[in-house]
Structure formats: structure tokens, C-alpha cells
Amino acid sequence: MHNLNTTFLDGLNPAQKSAVNHHTGPLLVVAGAGSGKTRALTHRIAHLISEHGVDPGEILAVTFTNKAAKEMKERLEILLAQRLSKIQFGQPWATLQLAQQRQLRNRIYNETIKELWIGTFHALFARLLRFDINKFNDVNGLKWTRQFSIYDESDAQTLVKEIVTKELQLDPKRYEPKKIRWAISSAKNKGILPEELEEESEGRRGKLTAQAYRLYRQSLAANNALDFDDLLLIPVHLLTQNKQVRNYWHERFKHILVDEYQDTNRTQYELIKLLVTNGEDPSLFNKWFNRSIFVVGDADQSIYSFRAADFRILMGFQKDFGDQESDDSTKTMVKLEENYRSTSTILKAANFLITKNKERIDKVLRATRGEGDLIKLTKCDDEIAEAESVVHQLRLIEAANRDLKWGDMAILYRTNAQSRVIEESLVRWRIPYIVVGGLRFYDRREIKDVLAYLRLLINPADTVSLLRVLNVPRRGIGKTTVQRLTDASDQLGIPLWDVVSDKEAVLSLGGRSAKGVIQFCELIHYLKTQLEKTSPADLIQLVIEKSGYISELINDATDHAEERRKNLQELINAAAQYQDENDNPDIQGFLASAALASDSDNKDTAADRITLMTLHSSKGLEFPIVSLVGMEQGLFPSYRSIDDPAALEEERRLCYVGLTRAKEKLFLSHACERRIWGGSREPALPSIFLSEIPDELLQGDIPRTGGASLRRDNHLERLVRVDREKTNAFPHDTEAKNSIRRRFSGPGAGKSWSVGDKVMHAKFGEGEITHTFGSGEKMSIAIKFKGMSPKILDPRLAPIQPLEKG
DNA sequence: TCCAAGAGACTTTTT
DNA sequence: GTCTCTTGGA
């Protein structure tokens, strides 16, 4: 008789087995790229449920993206259904008929999957707040109800901008709302209150930021809205201050799993701690007999420190939750080091690269596959040539390999803006592609408009949404009318909606446009009557029709309008899909999922298309063929990180993530110059990361000297080409020397520079010019200083003096 | 009150 | 190059 319980351990390596077998207590799974991390997670959940009899409702699994959550649910569903087929029919899954398979999956879905809490931190804790936010006691006495709206980053920025310009009467040019928003967010994440910030900050600017913060918090509460930070911070405060609430959730979630643990921040860590130990000191916590904390991550793949992620949280896991054992104790840590994804060549390159980082847990990826092809490195003239060359390479591969499809290929880049040139090449060759990321679907104007209607229906206090749709589509309600209405609401201290829905007040205030306002109110009132009896998808349909939104789009004959109509249809489809996937679908749930969705979540990956995306969005994915473009100093690594060792290490981890996405073939490329947003051409050196990959793993245009510097002849090549182009982007070299002398007044201004010259830099010391780039206003020089990668400087600005002629 | 045209910002990565 | 915001005229 086949032992059913071993099902979820079959086919796993010893390390994976011990992870999956883990029952209670803390466990850190250090899982390298492609080492079967997701497999360990899903198998462990299945194992907990079927082997240890854990109630699915007691499991909380945190993923990094909604997409990952969805995938995990699907894989679990299949795993458990396969097992059920053996129990129920006594035969393997593959031999079942499709209808039988579907029936089993439905059963598993309804009995098990729906009960699990799987999702991102934000989604899960938004869900928790839907239960308990009314029990939250704010220090400033602010209040929220369960009908709260979730403001995404752009909503939050709108609010801050309002506060800066209207309430504080500041010039938004001097006090940029974006920066103030950022300062508020980081204060929030450090747990600093406005009053504390006001006290500790000095100078006018700091005080004003603190004031904006205080007003912003008040404003959020007045709108009954939370921003992304609040979705995590309020639960921390709530669970800390309210023992009953904390106890409830602590008892409820006995088994907590966190994926991508290296990318958690302090707030998220606090949440996990509170839930796991019920507020007790984790290192003293000893009631593990029926509960566990299981985290999976790879410090080498931590790429979100700009969002306050801190991979030292992962590195401290054993000390935090542990048994005071040594860091290598196998009781609380398992290392998955066998890579099943990439060829050994690709892995060697990745391993070499990542060892340049100082701060990391020592770990090596062991190859389980063959050597594979060398990594192809291509040097291109500019970004257009690079795009052409990448597309050309991929076309050749596609033509030569019957079993490779476009869908097996990905082009990865550092910044979203890089996609455009590549798209143009792909269009030219009629190659199907899909761009992941960039403008979020839910950030499109028409989508935000319709969602604002829905938010207003649920949460009448949501003034941001009200103002968004009051005159959309046009109802003849202009600026003056809006001003009068908001003034009234300010004076009376009541929400704008209360003014707008007061017919007499509107008639006395609204003047000529009162008619439009009253019409709008009637619309909202009518829609509210439909709220209870209508599904999200139908309600959206109703909003679009009754508001006149769709007829305005139909009357508009531009291409824009056509696309907007399609997007609205897509929104209805998304709502329908949400209804299918959720047990008790309601508008609020749909709005929450919309606010927390990212662009990569709902893309149909089945179609046969090349995927274009940023390195960040590629985390967790794999492709047989990967092309990593724009490997240039200043672009990747980003210019903001070049002088900051910690930031550079993060860029290197990002590069590591990129390399390890590839299964079979990896292409790297860099351009010698690149156009920055339509304007000037900027010269570019190959990325330092290229020099950190051993030459013997590379083929193609390998830089001769240490990788990070250009070949000397390249400069000549390029000048010749520029001449040939006859564009006026570059004046001729001799003119250049004359025109430098004009404006800039650094110590190096007006001097002439050539390769081989020795220079003295105020900060970096003595160096040698290795290259000059461009000419005229655009001239810059590359200097090699001792112990550093070459720096590109503007001779008119940099504090440099010539030493001797070379 | 509405609309078109021009100015200006933007580019690091995202829940 | 592209999106958003402002401005001036109808």
C-alpha cells in the first residue's frame, strides 16, 4: 500500500525534505535562486494540512506579490487534488478524466484553499483591518471605520499637495509635495509621530514638514482613508495596544510562513513578531508546541532597501526566534543550495559576482545541470543599436530552435524608460511582446475615475474621490462652484459630501451650476440603492452607464477614447474575475485588491510573447533565454549608487537576480552612449559588474582592461562615427575646446584634456585620464583613481587640476 | 466653464 | 519622448 503521507516529500532533495517536514518552532530557509523555494513552501503547507492535520484557517502565508500568492494557491490546489485522487479513486491524477480532475479541484478549493490567508503583507493586513480597525485607539484621537478607503501613492501625493499649497500656503516649487510625502512616509515607518517630528526637527523646513505630516494624518482620517504605510502601521499599534485583538489573531494563526523574507522591513517584522509570540520577547518565547514561524529568503536577492526593506532582519532570524544556538544550527536553519534552473556557466558568473559583496550569509549555488553556452557580451554604439542587436540575437535563436518560443525569452533592464527603444525594434520586426510594469492598469485615468465612484459609494467621507468625479464626466460644475462648496464644508467642519448632498445648501451656494451638483447627488443616491443587490462587475457597468461616462467616450472619436472604453471593459472583466476567485465578493474587497494590485499581477503569461520588464519585477521568475541590457556605469549600477558602497551592493544583488533568471542562454549588452529622455547623448562606460564576471565565462566584446574601462580605440571609433552622422549633436573636436571656456567656472574649466594626462582631484586624489567623451558643452572625461572604478566627470565642474601632460 | 496649446517635469526600482 | 499641469482665449 502506497504511503499517502510521503506524497509531499517525494522527489525532494534532503534539504528540501527537512524544510517541508518542519512542523513546529522557528525555521529559516536560506534558499538560493532557483533552488526550489516555492516548491518547499507549497509542499510544506500541503504537508501541514494533510500530515499534521492543521486547519487551513490557521495558516497565514505572506508572499511578496499578489501574483505569487495566486500561483501558490493554484499549486497547492493541484497538489492537494492529486493526493485526493489517490485517496478517492486510488489512481494517479494523470489517469483521471478532465471532468473528474475539475471536480476534485473544486472540492479542494472550497474546502481548503478558500480558508487559507495567502497574500501580500498589505493585502492581508488590510483584510485584518476590515475586521478590527474600529477597535484602534489613535494617540491623537483620530478615527477610522471599516469602510475605509485605501489611497495609493498618487492619491496620497494629491492629498499632500493640497495640504502644502492650500492649507500651508507654500510654494510647491520650493516645498515639493513629493519630497514632503517621502519625508512623512519615512517618519511613519520609523514610528515617529508628527508631534515628535516637530520637536526634533530644526529649521523652518523641518517644522513645516512636521506640520504637513500632522495635517496629512488628520486629512486621511477625515477622508476615512489609509495609505500603504497605514495598512501595516495601524495593525502594529492595534496589536500592541489591544490584548484581546492580539490574542485573537495570535490564536488564529498558528502557522505563519513568509516568502522573500529578505525584503521585509521593520514594520512587517514587528507584525510577524506580534502575531507569532503574542507580544512576548521572541527569544524567550517557548510555546511552540502547536505553532511555527517559517521564513524563506535569500539575502543575496534583497533589492528593496529603498522601500525600507532590511535583509539584516533575515540574517538575525535565528537570534530573534531561536534557541541561542550558533548561526549554523540546523535546528533553526536549512540551506537550499542546489540550483535546478541554470547552466553551470550562468551560475558561476552569478556566484563570482555576488562574492564581491561584503555583507552576506555565505552560500554557494551548486549546479545540477550541464555547463551550457558561454555568456554573450555585446558592445553597441548607442541604445538604438543595442535594441537592434538584442532583437537580432533573439530572432536568430527563435529561427534556429524549433522548441523555443518567444514566450521563453525575456529582456530585462534597470529602468522602465529603457523599454521604449526595444519596443520600437520589436515592432519593426513584428515580434510579439509584452511589457510588464510601468503604468499600472489601475493608475489609468478612466479606471481611477470609475474606482473613485465606487469608493465614494462605500465611503462618503472620501472627499478626494468625490472631488475627482464631481465633474467627471462634465456636468458644468466649475472651479468656482467647487471652491464655494469646499469652503462651506471647511467652515461647518463637515465632510464635503454632506454639503453636496444638502439640496438647499447647494441651491444657495451653487449659483448657476447648482443643477449639475444636484444631478450628481441624485446619481450617487441612486447608485447607493443598488449597492447591496448588485455584484461588483454589474455595479461598475451601472456606474459607467448612469454617470454618462461611457456616452461621453462614445461621442469622443479619438483613438484615446477607444482605448479607454477597452480599459473600462477590462475593469469589468477584472471585477468578474475577482468575483470568481473570492468567497464573499463585495465592492470593498474588489477596491482593496485594485489598490494593492501591481501591473505584473494580472498579466496573461500564456501567450507566446517576449517579456520586457525591469530587473525588480523579474524577481521570482525564470526564462530559458534572458537578455540583460544597458549594462553601463550610471545606468546599472544607477548613478545614485555609484558612490555609496551599501547602495552599490544592492545594485549588485539586483544584477545577481538578473543573471540567475536565465536557464539556458544569457546575453549581456551595453551601449557606448545613450540618449537621456530625448535630449542629449551621454557617453557611458561598461558596467563594473561586467568586470566582475570572469572572462572565461564570456564571449563576444569583452573589454580588454579589467572590464570596467573601455578599450582605448573605442574613443576613436566613436569620433569617426559621430563625424559620419553629420548630426549637430556633437560639434567637431577642435571647436569643442574653444567652446568649453565659456560658462563653467570649476578649477578645471577652460583647460584642455587628453588621454594620459595626470590630474589631481580634491576628493579622490591623483588620477589618470583614460578617455574623453563628446565635445563642447557635452565634453566629459573618464579618470581612473587609485583603487576605484573609473569615474566620469565634467571637467568644467569637477574639482580637478591638471598635473602633467601624459 | 471649457478647451487647446505650451511649458515643465520626469527616470531607479513598487506594495 | 511622454505625461501632467498651467494658462489664456472663446
PDB file of N, CA and C in Angstrom, chain A residues 717-768:
ATOM      1  N   GLU A 717      36.960  55.160 -32.693  1.00  0.00           N
ATOM      2  CA  GLU A 717      35.844  54.610 -33.457  1.00  0.00           C
ATOM      3  C   GLU A 717      34.636  55.519 -33.369  1.00  0.00           C
ATOM      4  N   ARG A 718      34.409  55.952 -32.141  1.00  0.00           N
ATOM      5  CA  ARG A 718      33.193  56.693 -31.892  1.00  0.00           C
ATOM      6  C   ARG A 718      33.240  58.079 -32.540  1.00  0.00           C
ATOM      7  N   LEU A 719      34.406  58.713 -32.461  1.00  0.00           N
ATOM      8  CA  LEU A 719      34.523  60.036 -33.060  1.00  0.00           C
ATOM      9  C   LEU A 719      34.299  59.960 -34.554  1.00  0.00           C
ATOM     10  N   VAL A 720      34.880  58.936 -35.172  1.00  0.00           N
ATOM     11  CA  VAL A 720      34.699  58.756 -36.597  1.00  0.00           C
ATOM     12  C   VAL A 720      33.215  58.631 -36.906  1.00  0.00           C
ATOM     13  N   ARG A 721      32.535  57.852 -36.091  1.00  0.00           N
ATOM     14  CA  ARG A 721      31.127  57.625 -36.361  1.00  0.00           C
ATOM     15  C   ARG A 721      30.316  58.914 -36.205  1.00  0.00           C
ATOM     16  N   VAL A 722      30.655  59.665 -35.177  1.00  0.00           N
ATOM     17  CA  VAL A 722      29.928  60.905 -34.944  1.00  0.00           C
ATOM     18  C   VAL A 722      30.089  61.837 -36.131  1.00  0.00           C
ATOM     19  N   ASP A 723      31.296  61.906 -36.667  1.00  0.00           N
ATOM     20  CA  ASP A 723      31.525  62.717 -37.852  1.00  0.00           C
ATOM     21  C   ASP A 723      30.646  62.276 -38.992  1.00  0.00           C
ATOM     22  N   ARG A 724      30.597  60.984 -39.149  1.00  0.00           N
ATOM     23  CA  ARG A 724      29.840  60.424 -40.252  1.00  0.00           C
ATOM     24  C   ARG A 724      28.358  60.756 -40.137  1.00  0.00           C
ATOM     25  N   GLU A 725      27.897  60.796 -38.909  1.00  0.00           N
ATOM     26  CA  GLU A 725      26.466  61.021 -38.696  1.00  0.00           C
ATOM     27  C   GLU A 725      26.015  62.411 -39.127  1.00  0.00           C
ATOM     28  N   LYS A 726      26.951  63.335 -39.119  1.00  0.00           N
ATOM     29  CA  LYS A 726      26.651  64.701 -39.524  1.00  0.00           C
ATOM     30  C   LYS A 726      25.460  65.271 -38.769  1.00  0.00           C
ATOM     31  N   THR A 727      25.241  64.801 -37.555  1.00  0.00           N
ATOM     32  CA  THR A 727      24.223  65.460 -36.749  1.00  0.00           C
ATOM     33  C   THR A 727      24.922  66.602 -36.068  1.00  0.00           C
ATOM     34  N   ASN A 728      24.157  67.557 -35.571  1.00  0.00           N
ATOM     35  CA  ASN A 728      24.825  68.634 -34.864  1.00  0.00           C
ATOM     36  C   ASN A 728      24.879  68.370 -33.357  1.00  0.00           C
ATOM     37  N   ALA A 729      24.624  67.107 -33.004  1.00  0.00           N
ATOM     38  CA  ALA A 729      24.686  66.778 -31.589  1.00  0.00           C
ATOM     39  C   ALA A 729      26.097  67.025 -31.032  1.00  0.00           C
ATOM     40  N   PHE A 730      27.093  66.798 -31.866  1.00  0.00           N
ATOM     41  CA  PHE A 730      28.465  66.999 -31.420  1.00  0.00           C
ATOM     42  C   PHE A 730      29.188  67.944 -32.359  1.00  0.00           C
ATOM     43  N   PRO A 731      29.608  69.080 -31.842  1.00  0.00           N
ATOM     44  CA  PRO A 731      30.477  69.911 -32.676  1.00  0.00           C
ATOM     45  C   PRO A 731      31.807  69.194 -32.859  1.00  0.00           C
ATOM     46  N   HIS A 732      32.541  69.592 -33.870  1.00  0.00           N
ATOM     47  CA  HIS A 732      33.805  68.911 -34.103  1.00  0.00           C
ATOM     48  C   HIS A 732      34.755  69.144 -32.938  1.00  0.00           C
ATOM     49  N   ASP A 733      35.694  68.232 -32.818  1.00  0.00           N
ATOM     50  CA  ASP A 733      36.552  68.219 -31.654  1.00  0.00           C
ATOM     51  C   ASP A 733      37.285  69.539 -31.408  1.00  0.00           C
ATOM     52  N   THR A 734      37.727  70.195 -32.472  1.00  0.00           N
ATOM     53  CA  THR A 734      38.502  71.419 -32.257  1.00  0.00           C
ATOM     54  C   THR A 734      37.619  72.572 -31.794  1.00  0.00           C
ATOM     55  N   GLU A 735      36.447  72.663 -32.348  1.00  0.00           N
ATOM     56  CA  GLU A 735      35.517  73.693 -31.861  1.00  0.00           C
ATOM     57  C   GLU A 735      35.291  73.501 -30.382  1.00  0.00           C
ATOM     58  N   ALA A 736      35.221  72.220 -30.056  1.00  0.00           N
ATOM     59  CA  ALA A 736      34.873  71.872 -28.693  1.00  0.00           C
ATOM     60  C   ALA A 736      35.767  72.580 -27.705  1.00  0.00           C
ATOM     61  N   LYS A 737      37.048  72.508 -27.960  1.00  0.00           N
ATOM     62  CA  LYS A 737      37.987  73.052 -26.990  1.00  0.00           C
ATOM     63  C   LYS A 737      37.772  74.542 -26.779  1.00  0.00           C
ATOM     64  N   ASN A 738      37.324  75.226 -27.839  1.00  0.00           N
ATOM     65  CA  ASN A 738      37.064  76.648 -27.672  1.00  0.00           C
ATOM     66  C   ASN A 738      35.804  76.902 -26.860  1.00  0.00           C
ATOM     67  N   SER A 739      34.817  76.086 -27.114  1.00  0.00           N
ATOM     68  CA  SER A 739      33.533  76.399 -26.503  1.00  0.00           C
ATOM     69  C   SER A 739      33.455  75.996 -25.033  1.00  0.00           C
ATOM     70  N   ILE A 740      34.394  75.168 -24.605  1.00  0.00           N
ATOM     71  CA  ILE A 740      34.368  74.794 -23.196  1.00  0.00           C
ATOM     72  C   ILE A 740      34.565  76.013 -22.315  1.00  0.00           C
ATOM     73  N   ARG A 741      35.355  76.943 -22.813  1.00  0.00           N
ATOM     74  CA  ARG A 741      35.810  78.032 -21.953  1.00  0.00           C
ATOM     75  C   ARG A 741      34.700  78.971 -21.539  1.00  0.00           C
ATOM     76  N   ARG A 742      33.531  78.785 -22.072  1.00  0.00           N
ATOM     77  CA  ARG A 742      32.516  79.810 -21.884  1.00  0.00           C
ATOM     78  C   ARG A 742      31.987  79.989 -20.469  1.00  0.00           C
ATOM     79  N   ARG A 743      31.261  79.009 -19.965  1.00  0.00           N
ATOM     80  CA  ARG A 743      30.470  79.302 -18.780  1.00  0.00           C
ATOM     81  C   ARG A 743      31.035  78.814 -17.466  1.00  0.00           C
ATOM     82  N   PHE A 744      31.423  77.574 -17.458  1.00  0.00           N
ATOM     83  CA  PHE A 744      31.617  76.945 -16.160  1.00  0.00           C
ATOM     84  C   PHE A 744      32.896  77.400 -15.497  1.00  0.00           C
ATOM     85  N   SER A 745      32.868  77.417 -14.159  1.00  0.00           N
ATOM     86  CA  SER A 745      33.987  78.055 -13.506  1.00  0.00           C
ATOM     87  C   SER A 745      34.679  77.176 -12.473  1.00  0.00           C
ATOM     88  N   GLY A 746      34.556  75.848 -12.580  1.00  0.00           N
ATOM     89  CA  GLY A 746      35.332  74.963 -11.704  1.00  0.00           C
ATOM     90  C   GLY A 746      36.808  75.181 -11.990  1.00  0.00           C
ATOM     91  N   PRO A 747      37.688  74.672 -11.112  1.00  0.00           N
ATOM     92  CA  PRO A 747      39.122  74.862 -11.329  1.00  0.00           C
ATOM     93  C   PRO A 747      39.588  74.283 -12.658  1.00  0.00           C
ATOM     94  N   GLY A 748      38.840  73.298 -13.163  1.00  0.00           N
ATOM     95  CA  GLY A 748      39.263  72.664 -14.406  1.00  0.00           C
ATOM     96  C   GLY A 748      38.682  73.325 -15.647  1.00  0.00           C
ATOM     97  N   ALA A 749      37.872  74.369 -15.454  1.00  0.00           N
ATOM     98  CA  ALA A 749      37.214  74.973 -16.598  1.00  0.00           C
ATOM     99  C   ALA A 749      38.234  75.597 -17.543  1.00  0.00           C
ATOM    100  N   GLY A 750      37.993  75.466 -18.805  1.00  0.00           N
ATOM    101  CA  GLY A 750      38.824  76.143 -19.784  1.00  0.00           C
ATOM    102  C   GLY A 750      40.138  75.455 -20.091  1.00  0.00           C
ATOM    103  N   LYS A 751      40.504  74.424 -19.351  1.00  0.00           N
ATOM    104  CA  LYS A 751      41.735  73.700 -19.656  1.00  0.00           C
ATOM    105  C   LYS A 751      41.448  72.655 -20.718  1.00  0.00           C
ATOM    106  N   SER A 752      42.479  72.216 -21.376  1.00  0.00           N
ATOM    107  CA  SER A 752      42.254  71.152 -22.344  1.00  0.00           C
ATOM    108  C   SER A 752      42.706  69.830 -21.730  1.00  0.00           C
ATOM    109  N   TRP A 753      42.047  68.778 -22.126  1.00  0.00           N
ATOM    110  CA  TRP A 753      42.287  67.486 -21.503  1.00  0.00           C
ATOM    111  C   TRP A 753      42.548  66.456 -22.575  1.00  0.00           C
ATOM    112  N   SER A 754      43.492  65.601 -22.355  1.00  0.00           N
ATOM    113  CA  SER A 754      43.597  64.466 -23.270  1.00  0.00           C
ATOM    114  C   SER A 754      44.001  63.203 -22.518  1.00  0.00           C
ATOM    115  N   VAL A 755      43.811  62.113 -23.229  1.00  0.00           N
ATOM    116  CA  VAL A 755      44.053  60.814 -22.620  1.00  0.00           C
ATOM    117  C   VAL A 755      45.504  60.703 -22.160  1.00  0.00           C
ATOM    118  N   GLY A 756      45.703  60.194 -20.965  1.00  0.00           N
ATOM    119  CA  GLY A 756      47.054  60.021 -20.451  1.00  0.00           C
ATOM    120  C   GLY A 756      47.468  61.117 -19.474  1.00  0.00           C
ATOM    121  N   ASP A 757      46.753  62.258 -19.501  1.00  0.00           N
ATOM    122  CA  ASP A 757      47.065  63.338 -18.550  1.00  0.00           C
ATOM    123  C   ASP A 757      46.866  62.874 -17.118  1.00  0.00           C
ATOM    124  N   LYS A 758      47.757  63.387 -16.233  1.00  0.00           N
ATOM    125  CA  LYS A 758      47.567  63.119 -14.800  1.00  0.00           C
ATOM    126  C   LYS A 758      46.825  64.301 -14.192  1.00  0.00           C
ATOM    127  N   VAL A 759      45.897  64.014 -13.303  1.00  0.00           N
ATOM    128  CA  VAL A 759      45.142  65.101 -12.686  1.00  0.00           C
ATOM    129  C   VAL A 759      45.082  64.906 -11.171  1.00  0.00           C
ATOM    130  N   MET A 760      44.782  65.993 -10.462  1.00  0.00           N
ATOM    131  CA  MET A 760      44.584  65.923  -9.018  1.00  0.00           C
ATOM    132  C   MET A 760      43.140  66.310  -8.710  1.00  0.00           C
ATOM    133  N   HIS A 761      42.446  65.421  -8.001  1.00  0.00           N
ATOM    134  CA  HIS A 761      41.047  65.677  -7.657  1.00  0.00           C
ATOM    135  C   HIS A 761      40.975  65.973  -6.155  1.00  0.00           C
ATOM    136  N   ALA A 762      40.170  66.977  -5.784  1.00  0.00           N
ATOM    137  CA  ALA A 762      40.114  67.415  -4.393  1.00  0.00           C
ATOM    138  C   ALA A 762      39.732  66.281  -3.447  1.00  0.00           C
ATOM    139  N   LYS A 763      38.875  65.385  -3.914  1.00  0.00           N
ATOM    140  CA  LYS A 763      38.385  64.339  -3.018  1.00  0.00           C
ATOM    141  C   LYS A 763      39.065  62.994  -3.274  1.00  0.00           C
ATOM    142  N   PHE A 764      39.263  62.667  -4.547  1.00  0.00           N
ATOM    143  CA  PHE A 764      39.733  61.323  -4.886  1.00  0.00           C
ATOM    144  C   PHE A 764      41.245  61.220  -5.020  1.00  0.00           C
ATOM    145  N   GLY A 765      41.933  62.363  -4.999  1.00  0.00           N
ATOM    146  CA  GLY A 765      43.387  62.334  -5.105  1.00  0.00           C
ATOM    147  C   GLY A 765      43.856  62.266  -6.550  1.00  0.00           C
ATOM    148  N   GLU A 766      45.029  61.646  -6.729  1.00  0.00           N
ATOM    149  CA  GLU A 766      45.640  61.633  -8.044  1.00  0.00           C
ATOM    150  C   GLU A 766      45.014  60.594  -8.963  1.00  0.00           C
ATOM    151  N   GLY A 767      44.851  60.968 -10.231  1.00  0.00           N
ATOM    152  CA  GLY A 767      44.283  60.022 -11.173  1.00  0.00           C
ATOM    153  C   GLY A 767      44.797  60.265 -12.568  1.00  0.00           C
ATOM    154  N   GLU A 768      44.428  59.344 -13.467  1.00  0.00           N
ATOM    155  CA  GLU A 768      44.871  59.483 -14.846  1.00  0.00           C
ATOM    156  C   GLU A 768      43.675  59.442 -15.778  1.00  0.00           C
TER     157      GLU A 768
END
